[in-house]
PDB file of C-alpha atoms in Angstrom:
ATOM      1  CA  UNK A 110     128.425  17.619  82.784  1.00  0.00           C
ATOM      2  CA  UNK A 111     128.206  17.017  86.525  1.00  0.00           C
ATOM      3  CA  UNK A 112     129.195  13.502  87.493  1.00  0.00           C
ATOM      4  CA  UNK A 113     126.474  11.282  88.875  1.00  0.00           C
ATOM      5  CA  UNK A 114     126.942   9.855  92.367  1.00  0.00           C
ATOM      6  CA  UNK A 115     128.133   6.245  92.507  1.00  0.00           C
ATOM      7  CA  UNK A 116     125.342   3.677  92.785  1.00  0.00           C
ATOM      8  CA  UNK A 117     124.453   2.581  96.303  1.00  0.00           C
ATOM      9  CA  UNK A 118     124.104  -0.957  97.554  1.00  0.00           C
ATOM     10  CA  UNK A 119     120.356  -0.998  96.890  1.00  0.00           C
ATOM     11  CA  UNK A 120     120.870   0.259  93.332  1.00  0.00           C
ATOM     12  CA  UNK A 121     123.428  -2.465  92.661  1.00  0.00           C
ATOM     13  CA  UNK A 122     121.103  -5.100  94.098  1.00  0.00           C
ATOM     14  CA  UNK A 123     118.198  -3.825  91.995  1.00  0.00           C
ATOM     15  CA  UNK A 124     120.362  -3.844  88.875  1.00  0.00           C
ATOM     16  CA  UNK A 125     121.482  -7.419  89.541  1.00  0.00           C
ATOM     17  CA  UNK A 126     117.917  -8.546  90.269  1.00  0.00           C
ATOM     18  CA  UNK A 127     116.687  -6.938  87.056  1.00  0.00           C
ATOM     19  CA  UNK A 128     119.439  -8.588  85.047  1.00  0.00           C
ATOM     20  CA  UNK A 129     118.597 -12.000  86.486  1.00  0.00           C
ATOM     21  CA  UNK A 130     114.873 -11.504  85.904  1.00  0.00           C
ATOM     22  CA  UNK A 131     115.340 -10.416  82.291  1.00  0.00           C
ATOM     23  CA  UNK A 132     117.770 -13.261  81.644  1.00  0.00           C
ATOM     24  CA  UNK A 133     115.391 -15.818  83.145  1.00  0.00           C
ATOM     25  CA  UNK A 134     112.445 -14.457  81.149  1.00  0.00           C
ATOM     26  CA  UNK A 135     114.416 -14.559  77.886  1.00  0.00           C
ATOM     27  CA  UNK A 136     115.574 -18.128  78.588  1.00  0.00           C
ATOM     28  CA  UNK A 137     112.006 -19.211  79.378  1.00  0.00           C
ATOM     29  CA  UNK A 138     110.714 -17.676  76.152  1.00  0.00           C
ATOM     30  CA  UNK A 139     113.497 -19.365  74.183  1.00  0.00           C
ATOM     31  CA  UNK A 140     112.501 -22.685  75.757  1.00  0.00           C
ATOM     32  CA  UNK A 141     108.885 -22.089  74.766  1.00  0.00           C
ATOM     33  CA  UNK A 142     109.990 -21.413  71.193  1.00  0.00           C
ATOM     34  CA  UNK A 143     112.028 -24.631  71.071  1.00  0.00           C
ATOM     35  CA  UNK A 144     109.109 -26.624  72.483  1.00  0.00           C
ATOM     36  CA  UNK A 145     106.692 -25.157  69.952  1.00  0.00           C
ATOM     37  CA  UNK A 146     109.094 -25.902  67.108  1.00  0.00           C
ATOM     38  CA  UNK A 147     109.566 -29.490  68.252  1.00  0.00           C
ATOM     39  CA  UNK A 148     105.844 -30.176  68.630  1.00  0.00           C
ATOM     40  CA  UNK A 149     105.068 -28.495  65.309  1.00  0.00           C
ATOM     41  CA  UNK A 150     107.680 -30.570  63.488  1.00  0.00           C
ATOM     42  CA  UNK A 151     106.201 -33.752  64.978  1.00  0.00           C
ATOM     43  CA  UNK A 152     102.696 -32.774  63.911  1.00  0.00           C
ATOM     44  CA  UNK A 153     101.390 -32.538  67.464  1.00  0.00           C
ATOM     45  CA  UNK A 154      99.998 -29.029  66.954  1.00  0.00           C
ATOM     46  CA  UNK A 155      97.990 -29.906  63.842  1.00  0.00           C
ATOM     47  CA  UNK A 156      94.609 -30.295  65.571  1.00  0.00           C
ATOM     48  CA  UNK A 157      95.043 -27.083  67.562  1.00  0.00           C
ATOM     49  CA  UNK A 158      96.123 -25.106  64.499  1.00  0.00           C
ATOM     50  CA  UNK A 159      93.305 -26.425  62.314  1.00  0.00           C
ATOM     51  CA  UNK A 160      90.637 -25.698  64.916  1.00  0.00           C
ATOM     52  CA  UNK A 161      91.689 -22.054  65.185  1.00  0.00           C
ATOM     53  CA  UNK A 162      92.073 -21.757  61.416  1.00  0.00           C
ATOM     54  CA  UNK A 163      88.485 -22.950  60.889  1.00  0.00           C
ATOM     55  CA  UNK A 164      87.238 -20.712  63.693  1.00  0.00           C
ATOM     56  CA  UNK A 165      88.897 -17.705  62.058  1.00  0.00           C
ATOM     57  CA  UNK A 166      87.334 -18.559  58.702  1.00  0.00           C
ATOM     58  CA  UNK A 167      83.900 -18.890  60.313  1.00  0.00           C
ATOM     59  CA  UNK A 168      84.366 -15.543  62.039  1.00  0.00           C
ATOM     60  CA  UNK A 169      85.204 -13.807  58.752  1.00  0.00           C
ATOM     61  CA  UNK A 170      82.285 -15.458  56.959  1.00  0.00           C
ATOM     62  CA  UNK A 171      79.847 -14.465  59.703  1.00  0.00           C
ATOM     63  CA  UNK A 172      81.187 -10.935  60.112  1.00  0.00           C
ATOM     64  CA  UNK A 173      82.613  -9.565  56.826  1.00  0.00           C
ATOM     65  CA  UNK A 174      83.910  -6.386  58.511  1.00  0.00           C
ATOM     66  CA  UNK A 175      86.374  -8.464  60.536  1.00  0.00           C
ATOM     67  CA  UNK A 176      88.557  -9.112  57.483  1.00  0.00           C
ATOM     68  CA  UNK A 177      88.934  -5.404  56.714  1.00  0.00           C
ATOM     69  CA  UNK A 178      89.862  -4.592  60.315  1.00  0.00           C
ATOM     70  CA  UNK A 179      92.338  -7.455  60.484  1.00  0.00           C
ATOM     71  CA  UNK A 180      93.995  -6.321  57.258  1.00  0.00           C
ATOM     72  CA  UNK A 181      94.558  -2.878  58.753  1.00  0.00           C
ATOM     73  CA  UNK A 182      95.947  -4.310  61.999  1.00  0.00           C
ATOM     74  CA  UNK A 183      98.177  -6.687  60.078  1.00  0.00           C
ATOM     75  CA  UNK A 184      99.669  -3.712  58.249  1.00  0.00           C
ATOM     76  CA  UNK A 185     101.083  -2.459  61.558  1.00  0.00           C
ATOM     77  CA  UNK A 186     103.487  -5.392  61.454  1.00  0.00           C
ATOM     78  CA  UNK A 187     104.464  -5.019  57.799  1.00  0.00           C
ATOM     79  CA  UNK A 188     108.077  -4.608  56.754  1.00  0.00           C
ATOM     80  CA  UNK A 189     107.435  -1.040  55.559  1.00  0.00           C
ATOM     81  CA  UNK A 190     105.801   0.137  58.796  1.00  0.00           C
ATOM     82  CA  UNK A 191     108.337  -1.527  61.087  1.00  0.00           C
ATOM     83  CA  UNK A 192     111.267  -0.286  59.001  1.00  0.00           C
ATOM     84  CA  UNK A 193     109.863   3.249  59.134  1.00  0.00           C
ATOM     85  CA  UNK A 194     109.337   3.006  62.896  1.00  0.00           C
ATOM     86  CA  UNK A 195     112.895   1.742  63.386  1.00  0.00           C
ATOM     87  CA  UNK A 196     114.385   4.423  61.136  1.00  0.00           C
ATOM     88  CA  UNK A 197     112.531   7.210  62.948  1.00  0.00           C
ATOM     89  CA  UNK A 198     113.628   5.833  66.337  1.00  0.00           C
ATOM     90  CA  UNK A 199     117.266   5.467  65.313  1.00  0.00           C
ATOM     91  CA  UNK A 200     117.231   8.934  63.776  1.00  0.00           C
ATOM     92  CA  UNK A 201     115.822  10.476  66.946  1.00  0.00           C
ATOM     93  CA  UNK A 202     118.357   8.687  69.166  1.00  0.00           C
ATOM     94  CA  UNK A 203     121.170   9.943  66.963  1.00  0.00           C
ATOM     95  CA  UNK A 204     119.701  13.461  67.067  1.00  0.00           C
ATOM     96  CA  UNK A 205     119.759  13.532  70.886  1.00  0.00           C
ATOM     97  CA  UNK A 206     123.336  12.174  70.882  1.00  0.00           C
ATOM     98  CA  UNK A 207     122.333   8.715  72.111  1.00  0.00           C
ATOM     99  CA  UNK A 208     124.393   7.199  69.307  1.00  0.00           C
ATOM    100  CA  UNK A 209     125.382   4.044  71.133  1.00  0.00           C
ATOM    101  CA  UNK A 210     121.750   3.136  71.774  1.00  0.00           C
ATOM    102  CA  UNK A 211     120.859   4.089  68.185  1.00  0.00           C
ATOM    103  CA  UNK A 212     123.414   1.614  66.842  1.00  0.00           C
ATOM    104  CA  UNK A 213     122.205  -1.096  69.218  1.00  0.00           C
ATOM    105  CA  UNK A 214     118.564  -0.606  68.168  1.00  0.00           C
ATOM    106  CA  UNK A 215     119.483  -0.769  64.471  1.00  0.00           C
ATOM    107  CA  UNK A 216     121.593  -3.886  65.043  1.00  0.00           C
ATOM    108  CA  UNK A 217     118.926  -5.587  67.172  1.00  0.00           C
ATOM    109  CA  UNK A 218     116.186  -5.096  64.578  1.00  0.00           C
ATOM    110  CA  UNK A 219     118.378  -6.068  61.615  1.00  0.00           C
ATOM    111  CA  UNK A 220     119.778  -9.160  63.313  1.00  0.00           C
ATOM    112  CA  UNK A 221     116.293 -10.111  64.518  1.00  0.00           C
ATOM    113  CA  UNK A 222     114.959 -10.027  60.959  1.00  0.00           C
ATOM    114  CA  UNK A 223     117.851 -12.164  59.743  1.00  0.00           C
ATOM    115  CA  UNK A 224     117.228 -14.606  62.575  1.00  0.00           C
ATOM    116  CA  UNK A 225     113.588 -15.058  61.600  1.00  0.00           C
ATOM    117  CA  UNK A 226     114.572 -15.693  57.978  1.00  0.00           C
ATOM    118  CA  UNK A 227     117.070 -18.333  59.095  1.00  0.00           C
ATOM    119  CA  UNK A 228     114.512 -20.033  61.351  1.00  0.00           C
ATOM    120  CA  UNK A 229     111.935 -20.086  58.551  1.00  0.00           C
ATOM    121  CA  UNK A 230     114.473 -21.816  56.305  1.00  0.00           C
ATOM    122  CA  UNK A 231     115.267 -24.345  59.037  1.00  0.00           C
ATOM    123  CA  UNK A 232     111.668 -25.332  59.827  1.00  0.00           C
ATOM    124  CA  UNK A 233     110.375 -24.992  56.220  1.00  0.00           C
ATOM    125  CA  UNK A 234     106.736 -24.954  57.272  1.00  0.00           C
ATOM    126  CA  UNK A 235     104.193 -24.133  54.602  1.00  0.00           C
ATOM    127  CA  UNK A 236     101.404 -21.654  55.129  1.00  0.00           C
ATOM    128  CA  UNK A 237      97.762 -22.691  55.612  1.00  0.00           C
ATOM    129  CA  UNK A 238      95.878 -23.744  52.516  1.00  0.00           C
ATOM    130  CA  UNK A 239      94.598 -20.794  50.493  1.00  0.00           C
ATOM    131  CA  UNK A 240      91.051 -22.106  50.912  1.00  0.00           C
ATOM    132  CA  UNK A 241      91.205 -21.065  54.581  1.00  0.00           C
ATOM    133  CA  UNK A 242      92.892 -17.704  53.994  1.00  0.00           C
ATOM    134  CA  UNK A 243      91.480 -14.256  53.368  1.00  0.00           C
ATOM    135  CA  UNK A 244      94.422 -13.499  51.091  1.00  0.00           C
ATOM    136  CA  UNK A 245      97.220 -15.496  49.541  1.00  0.00           C
ATOM    137  CA  UNK A 246     100.662 -14.826  51.010  1.00  0.00           C
ATOM    138  CA  UNK A 247     103.864 -16.398  49.730  1.00  0.00           C
ATOM    139  CA  UNK A 248     106.829 -17.574  51.751  1.00  0.00           C
ATOM    140  CA  UNK A 249     107.367 -19.895  54.678  1.00  0.00           C
ATOM    141  CA  UNK A 250     105.305 -19.773  57.829  1.00  0.00           C
ATOM    142  CA  UNK A 251     107.167 -20.682  61.046  1.00  0.00           C
ATOM    143  CA  UNK A 252     107.790 -18.469  62.951  1.00  0.00           C
ATOM    144  CA  UNK A 253     105.559 -15.555  62.000  1.00  0.00           C
ATOM    145  CA  UNK A 254     107.673 -12.630  60.839  1.00  0.00           C
ATOM    146  CA  UNK A 255     104.895 -10.128  61.559  1.00  0.00           C
ATOM    147  CA  UNK A 256     104.497 -11.378  65.133  1.00  0.00           C
ATOM    148  CA  UNK A 257     108.222 -11.656  65.823  1.00  0.00           C
ATOM    149  CA  UNK A 258     109.328  -8.370  64.297  1.00  0.00           C
ATOM    150  CA  UNK A 259     106.442  -6.364  65.774  1.00  0.00           C
ATOM    151  CA  UNK A 260     107.448  -7.671  69.209  1.00  0.00           C
ATOM    152  CA  UNK A 261     111.063  -6.652  68.645  1.00  0.00           C
ATOM    153  CA  UNK A 262     110.303  -3.180  67.282  1.00  0.00           C
ATOM    154  CA  UNK A 263     107.316  -2.173  69.409  1.00  0.00           C
ATOM    155  CA  UNK A 264     108.788  -3.442  72.679  1.00  0.00           C
ATOM    156  CA  UNK A 265     112.195  -1.891  72.016  1.00  0.00           C
ATOM    157  CA  UNK A 266     110.716   1.479  71.090  1.00  0.00           C
ATOM    158  CA  UNK A 267     108.243   1.220  73.958  1.00  0.00           C
ATOM    159  CA  UNK A 268     110.997   0.517  76.483  1.00  0.00           C
ATOM    160  CA  UNK A 269     113.059   3.446  75.204  1.00  0.00           C
ATOM    161  CA  UNK A 270     110.060   5.754  75.416  1.00  0.00           C
ATOM    162  CA  UNK A 271     109.135   4.464  78.867  1.00  0.00           C
ATOM    163  CA  UNK A 272     112.691   5.209  79.960  1.00  0.00           C
ATOM    164  CA  UNK A 273     112.034   8.928  79.442  1.00  0.00           C
ATOM    165  CA  UNK A 274     109.167   8.926  81.970  1.00  0.00           C
ATOM    166  CA  UNK A 275     109.568   9.020  85.738  1.00  0.00           C
ATOM    167  CA  UNK A 276     106.132   7.935  86.984  1.00  0.00           C
ATOM    168  CA  UNK A 277     105.601   4.131  87.098  1.00  0.00           C
ATOM    169  CA  UNK A 278     102.038   4.486  85.815  1.00  0.00           C
ATOM    170  CA  UNK A 279     103.310   6.210  82.665  1.00  0.00           C
ATOM    171  CA  UNK A 280     105.947   3.540  82.058  1.00  0.00           C
ATOM    172  CA  UNK A 281     103.416   0.790  82.629  1.00  0.00           C
ATOM    173  CA  UNK A 282     100.962   2.356  80.196  1.00  0.00           C
ATOM    174  CA  UNK A 283     103.572   2.770  77.445  1.00  0.00           C
ATOM    175  CA  UNK A 284     104.817  -0.813  77.777  1.00  0.00           C
ATOM    176  CA  UNK A 285     101.245  -2.124  77.915  1.00  0.00           C
ATOM    177  CA  UNK A 286     100.394  -0.295  74.675  1.00  0.00           C
ATOM    178  CA  UNK A 287     103.520  -1.697  72.975  1.00  0.00           C
ATOM    179  CA  UNK A 288     102.566  -5.209  74.093  1.00  0.00           C
ATOM    180  CA  UNK A 289      98.943  -4.723  73.047  1.00  0.00           C
ATOM    181  CA  UNK A 290      99.961  -3.627  69.545  1.00  0.00           C
ATOM    182  CA  UNK A 291     102.222  -6.672  69.258  1.00  0.00           C
ATOM    183  CA  UNK A 292      99.362  -8.962  70.281  1.00  0.00           C
ATOM    184  CA  UNK A 293      96.973  -7.328  67.805  1.00  0.00           C
ATOM    185  CA  UNK A 294      99.375  -7.856  64.915  1.00  0.00           C
ATOM    186  CA  UNK A 295      99.810 -11.523  65.767  1.00  0.00           C
ATOM    187  CA  UNK A 296      96.089 -12.140  66.198  1.00  0.00           C
ATOM    188  CA  UNK A 297      95.398 -10.470  62.852  1.00  0.00           C
ATOM    189  CA  UNK A 298      97.622 -12.976  61.067  1.00  0.00           C
ATOM    190  CA  UNK A 299      95.661 -15.900  62.483  1.00  0.00           C
ATOM    191  CA  UNK A 300      92.331 -14.169  61.864  1.00  0.00           C
ATOM    192  CA  UNK A 301      93.261 -13.660  58.200  1.00  0.00           C
ATOM    193  CA  UNK A 302      94.256 -17.308  57.844  1.00  0.00           C
ATOM    194  CA  UNK A 303      97.750 -16.502  56.581  1.00  0.00           C
ATOM    195  CA  UNK A 304      99.493 -18.107  59.567  1.00  0.00           C
ATOM    196  CA  UNK A 305      98.961 -21.079  61.825  1.00  0.00           C
ATOM    197  CA  UNK A 306      98.367 -20.124  65.454  1.00  0.00           C
ATOM    198  CA  UNK A 307     101.612 -21.789  66.530  1.00  0.00           C
ATOM    199  CA  UNK A 308     103.504 -19.654  63.996  1.00  0.00           C
ATOM    200  CA  UNK A 309     102.314 -16.574  65.861  1.00  0.00           C
ATOM    201  CA  UNK A 310     103.000 -18.032  69.321  1.00  0.00           C
ATOM    202  CA  UNK A 311     106.535 -18.885  68.217  1.00  0.00           C
ATOM    203  CA  UNK A 312     106.963 -15.422  66.689  1.00  0.00           C
ATOM    204  CA  UNK A 313     105.905 -13.794  69.946  1.00  0.00           C
ATOM    205  CA  UNK A 314     108.256 -15.990  71.989  1.00  0.00           C
ATOM    206  CA  UNK A 315     111.162 -15.221  69.669  1.00  0.00           C
ATOM    207  CA  UNK A 316     110.424 -11.493  69.452  1.00  0.00           C
ATOM    208  CA  UNK A 317     109.889 -10.955  73.175  1.00  0.00           C
ATOM    209  CA  UNK A 318     113.048 -12.913  74.049  1.00  0.00           C
ATOM    210  CA  UNK A 319     115.089 -11.056  71.433  1.00  0.00           C
ATOM    211  CA  UNK A 320     113.872  -7.654  72.603  1.00  0.00           C
ATOM    212  CA  UNK A 321     114.609  -8.491  76.251  1.00  0.00           C
ATOM    213  CA  UNK A 322     118.157  -9.626  75.504  1.00  0.00           C
ATOM    214  CA  UNK A 323     119.005  -6.579  73.397  1.00  0.00           C
ATOM    215  CA  UNK A 324     117.431  -4.150  75.839  1.00  0.00           C
ATOM    216  CA  UNK A 325     119.561  -5.703  78.559  1.00  0.00           C
ATOM    217  CA  UNK A 326     122.663  -5.364  76.365  1.00  0.00           C
ATOM    218  CA  UNK A 327     121.807  -1.731  75.630  1.00  0.00           C
ATOM    219  CA  UNK A 328     121.226  -0.988  79.292  1.00  0.00           C
ATOM    220  CA  UNK A 329     124.526  -2.514  80.369  1.00  0.00           C
ATOM    221  CA  UNK A 330     126.451  -0.773  77.596  1.00  0.00           C
ATOM    222  CA  UNK A 331     124.940   2.631  78.324  1.00  0.00           C
ATOM    223  CA  UNK A 332     125.169   2.351  82.116  1.00  0.00           C
ATOM    224  CA  UNK A 333     128.797   1.373  81.734  1.00  0.00           C
ATOM    225  CA  UNK A 334     129.618   4.664  79.986  1.00  0.00           C
ATOM    226  CA  UNK A 335     131.218   7.659  81.624  1.00  0.00           C
ATOM    227  CA  UNK A 336     129.453  10.765  82.865  1.00  0.00           C
ATOM    228  CA  UNK A 337     129.316  12.179  79.335  1.00  0.00           C
ATOM    229  CA  UNK A 338     127.817   9.045  77.823  1.00  0.00           C
ATOM    230  CA  UNK A 339     124.380   8.886  76.240  1.00  0.00           C
ATOM    231  CA  UNK A 340     122.740   7.162  79.174  1.00  0.00           C
ATOM    232  CA  UNK A 341     120.446   9.932  80.360  1.00  0.00           C
ATOM    233  CA  UNK A 342     116.751   9.652  79.491  1.00  0.00           C
ATOM    234  CA  UNK A 343     117.037   6.746  77.045  1.00  0.00           C
ATOM    235  CA  UNK A 344     116.727   3.593  79.115  1.00  0.00           C
ATOM    236  CA  UNK A 345     114.786   2.675  82.248  1.00  0.00           C
ATOM    237  CA  UNK A 346     116.850   2.852  85.460  1.00  0.00           C
TER     238      UNK A 346
END
């Protein structure tokens, strides 16, 4: 394979600026998560959570079709769907010889799921009362696993797909769709009454921060490879 020309001064500056921006964004999201966890533990989010929980129940009672739609949207963030999406992505990356990125994606998603389980055990927050919920779901509540894992999977896959496109409008559209799907999954959990609103906000903060950090790791690892590495057409420049 023909060697790529060495990066110019502008390319190095852009790479450094991107690294700093991603790092700052991840740190800010982590701070938001910590703040949400602290306020939740102190009971300061109770009024906010209850108001949205009652509003969601009123919405379902007034519009029965909402529950069916929200169930379908919630399924997009289920363990089965996200595991399938991750497996297909990892398999494709391995097929096109982007094995390093494939391993990083698999590790990011697996470690992210473990992290959410650990955080749930630490905060030990119970789910909303079944009287407010459309369906009864077991397990702990904070942070929302659906919200957090959908952010990790959809944003990671979206960024990888966007990295194969050259036009900014295409990249923007792909990343916007990935973000929109993540938001829909989180909103569905609140609308169904199976999560407090702050569970979902914390899940989003965790998932977005996690995806940003691992995408940055993947980018640095791949860009640091030699001319025969798997860097071409898998990550944004």
